[in-house]
CSV table of C-alpha atoms in Angstrom, one decimal:
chain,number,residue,atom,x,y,z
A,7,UNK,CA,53.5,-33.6,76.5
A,8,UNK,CA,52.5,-30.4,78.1
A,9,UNK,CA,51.7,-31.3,81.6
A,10,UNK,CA,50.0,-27.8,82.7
A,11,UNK,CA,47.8,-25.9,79.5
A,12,UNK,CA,47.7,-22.2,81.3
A,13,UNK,CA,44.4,-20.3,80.2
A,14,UNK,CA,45.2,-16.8,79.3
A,15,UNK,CA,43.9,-14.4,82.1
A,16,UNK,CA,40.0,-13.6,81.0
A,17,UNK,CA,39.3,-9.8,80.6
A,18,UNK,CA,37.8,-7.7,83.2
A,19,UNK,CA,34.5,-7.7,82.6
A,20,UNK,CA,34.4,-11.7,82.8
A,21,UNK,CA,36.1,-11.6,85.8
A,22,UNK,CA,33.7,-9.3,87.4
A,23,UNK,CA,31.0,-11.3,86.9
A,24,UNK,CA,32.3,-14.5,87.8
A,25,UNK,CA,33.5,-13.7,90.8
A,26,UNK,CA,30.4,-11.3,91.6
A,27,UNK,CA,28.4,-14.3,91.4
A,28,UNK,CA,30.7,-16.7,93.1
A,29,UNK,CA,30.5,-14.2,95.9
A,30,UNK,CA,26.4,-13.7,95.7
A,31,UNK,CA,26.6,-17.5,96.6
A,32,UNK,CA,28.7,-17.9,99.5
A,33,UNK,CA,28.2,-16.3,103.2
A,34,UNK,CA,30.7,-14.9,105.8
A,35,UNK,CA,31.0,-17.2,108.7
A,36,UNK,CA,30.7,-15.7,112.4
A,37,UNK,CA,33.5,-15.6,113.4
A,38,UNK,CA,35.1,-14.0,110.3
A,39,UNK,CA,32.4,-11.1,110.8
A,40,UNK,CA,33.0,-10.6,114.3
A,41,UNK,CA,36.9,-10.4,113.4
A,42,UNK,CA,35.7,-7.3,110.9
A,43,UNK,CA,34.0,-5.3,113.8
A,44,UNK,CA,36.7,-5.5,115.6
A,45,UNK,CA,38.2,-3.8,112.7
A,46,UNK,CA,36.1,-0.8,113.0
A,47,UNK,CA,33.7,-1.7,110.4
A,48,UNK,CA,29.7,-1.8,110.8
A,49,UNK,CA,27.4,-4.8,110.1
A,50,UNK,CA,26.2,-2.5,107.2
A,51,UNK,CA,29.9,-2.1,106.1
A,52,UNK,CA,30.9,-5.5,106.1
A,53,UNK,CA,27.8,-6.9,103.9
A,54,UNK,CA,28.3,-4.0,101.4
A,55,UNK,CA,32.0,-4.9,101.0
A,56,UNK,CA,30.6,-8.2,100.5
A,57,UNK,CA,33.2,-10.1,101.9
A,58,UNK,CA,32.7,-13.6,102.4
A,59,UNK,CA,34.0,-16.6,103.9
A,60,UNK,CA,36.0,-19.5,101.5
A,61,UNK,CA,33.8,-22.5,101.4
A,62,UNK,CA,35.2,-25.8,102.8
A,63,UNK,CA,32.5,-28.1,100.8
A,64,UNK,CA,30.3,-27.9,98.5
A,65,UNK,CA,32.7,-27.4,95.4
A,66,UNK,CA,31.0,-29.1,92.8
A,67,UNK,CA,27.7,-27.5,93.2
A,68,UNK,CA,29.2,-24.1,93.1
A,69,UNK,CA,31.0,-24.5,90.2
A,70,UNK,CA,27.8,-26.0,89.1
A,71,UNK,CA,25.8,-22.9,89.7
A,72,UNK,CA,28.2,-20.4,87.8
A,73,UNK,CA,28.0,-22.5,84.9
A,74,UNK,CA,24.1,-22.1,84.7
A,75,UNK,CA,23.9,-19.0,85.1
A,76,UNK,CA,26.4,-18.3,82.2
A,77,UNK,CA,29.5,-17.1,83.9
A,78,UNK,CA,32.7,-17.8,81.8
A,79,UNK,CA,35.7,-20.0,84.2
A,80,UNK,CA,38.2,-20.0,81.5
A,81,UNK,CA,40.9,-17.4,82.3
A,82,UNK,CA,39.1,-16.8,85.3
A,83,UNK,CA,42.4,-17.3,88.4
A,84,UNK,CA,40.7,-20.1,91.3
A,85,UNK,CA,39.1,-22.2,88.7
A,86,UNK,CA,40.8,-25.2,86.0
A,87,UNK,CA,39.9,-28.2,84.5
A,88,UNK,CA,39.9,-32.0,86.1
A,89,UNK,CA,42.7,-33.0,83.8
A,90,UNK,CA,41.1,-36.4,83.5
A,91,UNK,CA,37.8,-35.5,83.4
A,92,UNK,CA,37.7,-31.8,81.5
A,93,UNK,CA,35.5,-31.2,84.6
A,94,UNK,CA,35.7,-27.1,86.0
A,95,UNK,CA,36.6,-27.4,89.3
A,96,UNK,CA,37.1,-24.2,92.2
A,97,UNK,CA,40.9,-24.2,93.3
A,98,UNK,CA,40.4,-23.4,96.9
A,99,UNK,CA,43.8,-23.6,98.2
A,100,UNK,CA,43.4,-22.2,102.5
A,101,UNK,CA,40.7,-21.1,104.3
A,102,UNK,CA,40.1,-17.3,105.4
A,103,UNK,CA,38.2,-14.0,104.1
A,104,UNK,CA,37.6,-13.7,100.7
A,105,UNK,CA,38.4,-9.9,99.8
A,106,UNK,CA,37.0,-8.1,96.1
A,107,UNK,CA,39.8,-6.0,94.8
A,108,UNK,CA,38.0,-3.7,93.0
A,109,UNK,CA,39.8,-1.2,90.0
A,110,UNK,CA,38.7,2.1,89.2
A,111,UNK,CA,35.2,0.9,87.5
A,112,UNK,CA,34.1,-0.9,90.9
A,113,UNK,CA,34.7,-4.1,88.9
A,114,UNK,CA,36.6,-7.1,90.5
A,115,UNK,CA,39.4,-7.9,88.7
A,116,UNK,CA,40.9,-10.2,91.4
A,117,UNK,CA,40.3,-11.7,95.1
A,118,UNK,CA,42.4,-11.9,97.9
A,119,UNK,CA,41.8,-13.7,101.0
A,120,UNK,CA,43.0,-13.2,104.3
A,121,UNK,CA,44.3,-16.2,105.9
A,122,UNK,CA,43.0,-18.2,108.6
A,123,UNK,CA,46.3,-19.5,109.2
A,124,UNK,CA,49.6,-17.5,107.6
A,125,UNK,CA,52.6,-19.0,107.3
A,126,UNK,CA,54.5,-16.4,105.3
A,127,UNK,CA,52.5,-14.3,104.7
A,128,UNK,CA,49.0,-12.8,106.1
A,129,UNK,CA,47.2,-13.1,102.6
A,130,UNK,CA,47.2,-14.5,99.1
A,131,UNK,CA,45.3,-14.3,96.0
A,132,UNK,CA,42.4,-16.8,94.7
A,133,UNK,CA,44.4,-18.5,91.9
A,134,UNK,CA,44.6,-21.6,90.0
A,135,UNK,CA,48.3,-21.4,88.9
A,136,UNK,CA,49.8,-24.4,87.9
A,137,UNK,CA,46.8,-26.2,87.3
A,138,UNK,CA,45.4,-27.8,84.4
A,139,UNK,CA,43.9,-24.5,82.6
A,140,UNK,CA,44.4,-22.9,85.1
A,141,UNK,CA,45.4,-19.0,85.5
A,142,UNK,CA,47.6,-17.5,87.5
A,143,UNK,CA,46.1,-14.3,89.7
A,144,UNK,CA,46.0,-11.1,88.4
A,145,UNK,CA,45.3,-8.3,91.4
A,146,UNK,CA,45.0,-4.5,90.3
A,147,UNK,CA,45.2,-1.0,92.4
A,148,UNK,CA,42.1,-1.7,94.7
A,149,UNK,CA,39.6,1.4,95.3
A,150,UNK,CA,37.9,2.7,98.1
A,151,UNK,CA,35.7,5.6,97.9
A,152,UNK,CA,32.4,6.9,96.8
A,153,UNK,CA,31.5,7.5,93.1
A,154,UNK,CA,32.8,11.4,92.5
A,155,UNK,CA,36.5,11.9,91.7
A,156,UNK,CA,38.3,13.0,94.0
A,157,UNK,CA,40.9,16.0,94.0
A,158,UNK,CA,43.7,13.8,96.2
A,159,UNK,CA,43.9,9.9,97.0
A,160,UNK,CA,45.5,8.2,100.4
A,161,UNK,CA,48.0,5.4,98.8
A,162,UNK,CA,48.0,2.5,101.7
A,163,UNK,CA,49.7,-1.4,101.4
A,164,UNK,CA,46.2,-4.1,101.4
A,165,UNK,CA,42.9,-4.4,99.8
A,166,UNK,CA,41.2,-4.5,103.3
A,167,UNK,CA,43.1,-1.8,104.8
A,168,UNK,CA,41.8,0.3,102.1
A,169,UNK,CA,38.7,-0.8,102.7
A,170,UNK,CA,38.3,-0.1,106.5
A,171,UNK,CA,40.6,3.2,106.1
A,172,UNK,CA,38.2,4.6,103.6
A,173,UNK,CA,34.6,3.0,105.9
A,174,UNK,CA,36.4,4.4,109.1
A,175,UNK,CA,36.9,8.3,107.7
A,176,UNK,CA,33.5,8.8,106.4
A,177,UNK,CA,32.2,7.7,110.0
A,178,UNK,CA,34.7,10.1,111.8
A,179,UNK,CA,33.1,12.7,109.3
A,180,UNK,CA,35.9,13.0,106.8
A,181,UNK,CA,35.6,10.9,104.0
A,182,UNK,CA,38.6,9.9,102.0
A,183,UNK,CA,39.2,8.0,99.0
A,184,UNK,CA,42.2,5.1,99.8
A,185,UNK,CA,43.7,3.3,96.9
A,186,UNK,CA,45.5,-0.5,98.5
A,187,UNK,CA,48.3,-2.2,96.8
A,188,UNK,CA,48.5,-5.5,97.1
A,189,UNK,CA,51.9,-5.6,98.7
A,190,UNK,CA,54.1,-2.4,99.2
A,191,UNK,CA,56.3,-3.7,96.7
A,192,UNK,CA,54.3,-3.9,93.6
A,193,UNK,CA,55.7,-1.6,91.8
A,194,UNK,CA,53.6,-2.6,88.5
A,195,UNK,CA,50.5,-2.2,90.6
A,196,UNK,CA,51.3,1.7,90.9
A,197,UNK,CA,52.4,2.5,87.4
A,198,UNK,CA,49.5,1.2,86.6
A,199,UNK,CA,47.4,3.4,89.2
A,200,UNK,CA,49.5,6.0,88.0
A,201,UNK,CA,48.6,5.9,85.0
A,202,UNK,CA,44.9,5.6,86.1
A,203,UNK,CA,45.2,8.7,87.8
A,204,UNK,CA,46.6,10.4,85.4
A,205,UNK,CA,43.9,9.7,82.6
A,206,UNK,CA,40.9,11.3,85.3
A,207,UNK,CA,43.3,14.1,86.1
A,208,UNK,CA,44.0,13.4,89.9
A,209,UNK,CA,47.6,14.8,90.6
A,210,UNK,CA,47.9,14.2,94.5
A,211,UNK,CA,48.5,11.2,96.3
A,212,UNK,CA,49.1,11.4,100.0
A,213,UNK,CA,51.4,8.2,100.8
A,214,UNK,CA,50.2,6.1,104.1
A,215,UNK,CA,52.2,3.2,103.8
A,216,UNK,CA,52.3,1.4,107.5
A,217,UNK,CA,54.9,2.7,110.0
A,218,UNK,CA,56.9,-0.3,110.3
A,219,UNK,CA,58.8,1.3,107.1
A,220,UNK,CA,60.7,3.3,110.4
A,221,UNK,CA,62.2,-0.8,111.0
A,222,UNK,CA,61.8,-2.8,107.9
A,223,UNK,CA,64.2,-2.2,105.4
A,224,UNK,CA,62.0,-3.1,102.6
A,225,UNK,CA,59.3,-1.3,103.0
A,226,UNK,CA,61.1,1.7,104.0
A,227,UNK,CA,62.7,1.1,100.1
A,228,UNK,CA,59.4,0.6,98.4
A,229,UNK,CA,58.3,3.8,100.2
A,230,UNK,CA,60.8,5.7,98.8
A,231,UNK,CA,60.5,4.4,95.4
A,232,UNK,CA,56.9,4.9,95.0
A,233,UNK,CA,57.5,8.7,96.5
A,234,UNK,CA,60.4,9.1,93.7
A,235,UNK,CA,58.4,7.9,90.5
A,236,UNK,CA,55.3,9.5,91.6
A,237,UNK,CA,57.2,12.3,91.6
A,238,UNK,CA,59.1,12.2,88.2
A,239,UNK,CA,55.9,11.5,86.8
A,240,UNK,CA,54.3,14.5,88.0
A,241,UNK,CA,52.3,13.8,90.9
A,242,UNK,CA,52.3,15.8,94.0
A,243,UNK,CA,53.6,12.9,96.5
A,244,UNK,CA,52.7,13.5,100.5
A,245,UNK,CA,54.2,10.8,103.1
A,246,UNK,CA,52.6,11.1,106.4
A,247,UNK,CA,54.2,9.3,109.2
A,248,UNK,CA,52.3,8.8,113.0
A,249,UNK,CA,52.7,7.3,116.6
A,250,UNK,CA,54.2,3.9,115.5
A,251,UNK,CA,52.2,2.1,118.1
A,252,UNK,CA,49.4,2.6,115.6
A,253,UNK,CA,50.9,0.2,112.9
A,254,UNK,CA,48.5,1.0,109.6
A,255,UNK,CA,46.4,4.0,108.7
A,256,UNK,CA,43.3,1.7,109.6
A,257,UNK,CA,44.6,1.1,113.1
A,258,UNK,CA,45.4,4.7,113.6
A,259,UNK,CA,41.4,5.6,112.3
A,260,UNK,CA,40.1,3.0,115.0
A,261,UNK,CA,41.6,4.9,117.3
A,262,UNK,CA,40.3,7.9,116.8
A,263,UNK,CA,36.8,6.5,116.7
A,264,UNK,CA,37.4,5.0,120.0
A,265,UNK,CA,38.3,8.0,121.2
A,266,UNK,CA,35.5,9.4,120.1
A,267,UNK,CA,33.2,6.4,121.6
């Protein structure tokens, strides 16, 4: 007897739309908005992003509401079936910030969520793994800019980083696009992006990877491998490197803008 039937992740353009409207019908909680503008990022900023908080209740009627409005939960990672029932159910697994990781097309193919309380790690992915048609999470290069193509792209570790990197440069006056990987290790992740690059023509990628790669080991590693295959594939690769006191590109940003302030 099978014990766990896995769904086969649904395609982009499902997920999108499933997750769009989970989003549309959830709210960010106060203090979870107040943590963001201590971020750097505006009121404005934060309900564009449309980041939201995880619901502690309320399940059933959310699940409810996606079906009627003809979203698709198969293959769709945070939702699987009541194994007794065949009932869709929304696999809410720890509280925190629900993140979009958005690809290329602004469509989200994933979402992460910030914890409220880490353990190992700060973040994980809304997924159903290891339930009952259930699907594992699938997160892709996540990017932050406006709608032209840009001529070079800042490569940083997070989906929210990116996020408050890229909010944080247009309001110092110098926009830039950011591309986050969830985790600086995904090596997949940035073939892929790679590859995505590659097909609109974009050949420069300045790397701004947090400073702690100057102490940890591994990051220092996954810096160096993502500067060498960017390389043999053809890409012009920039590290920048500054004051380690500011630990991520974002935190570095703030302090310009409260510098400015």
């Amino acid at each position: 007897v099978i014990v766990t039937s896995e769904a086969d992740l649904a395609p982009a353009q499902i997920r999108d739309k499933t997750y769009s409207c989970l989003l549309s019908l959830l709210s960010l909680g106060s203090l979870h908005r107040e943590s963001l503008l201590r971020r750097g990022l505006s009121n404005e900023d934060i309900d564009q992003l449309g980041y939201r908080t995880t619901p502690a209740v309320r399940h059933g009627r959310i699940v409810g509401e996606l079906l009627d409005r003809g979203c698709k939960l198969e293959g769709v990672p945070g939702f699987y079936r009541d194994k007794d029932s065949g009932v869709w159910k929304l696999d809410i697994r720890a509280s925190g910030i629900m993140i979009p990781d958005r690809n290329w097309y602004g469509q989200i193919e994933a979402i992460q969520i910030r914890l409220d309380n880490p353990r190992k790690s700060k973040f994980n992915n809304l997924t159903s793994v290891d339930r009952y048609y259930g699907t594992s999470a699938a997160c892709c290069p996540h990017y932050a800019g406006s709608d032209d193509t840009p001529d070079t792209i800042f490569l940083t570790e997070g989906v929210m980083k990116a996020d408050v990197a890229h909010r944080l440069s247009c309001e110092l006056g110098k926009p830039r696009h950011f591309v986050g990987l969830t985790g600086v290790g995904n090596i997949n992740q940035f073939r892929r992006l790679l590859d995505e690059l590659d097909a609109v023509n974009l050949k420069r990628i300045v790397v701004a990877f947090d400073m702690d790669a100057l102490v940890n080991e591994n990051v220092r590693k996954a810096r160096e491998r993502v500067l060498q295959e960017g390389a043999d594939a053809g890409f012009e690769m920039t590290p920048i490197s500054w004051d380690p006191k500011y630990k991520g590109i974002d935190d570095l940003l703030l302090s310009f803008k409260q510098n400015i302030q």
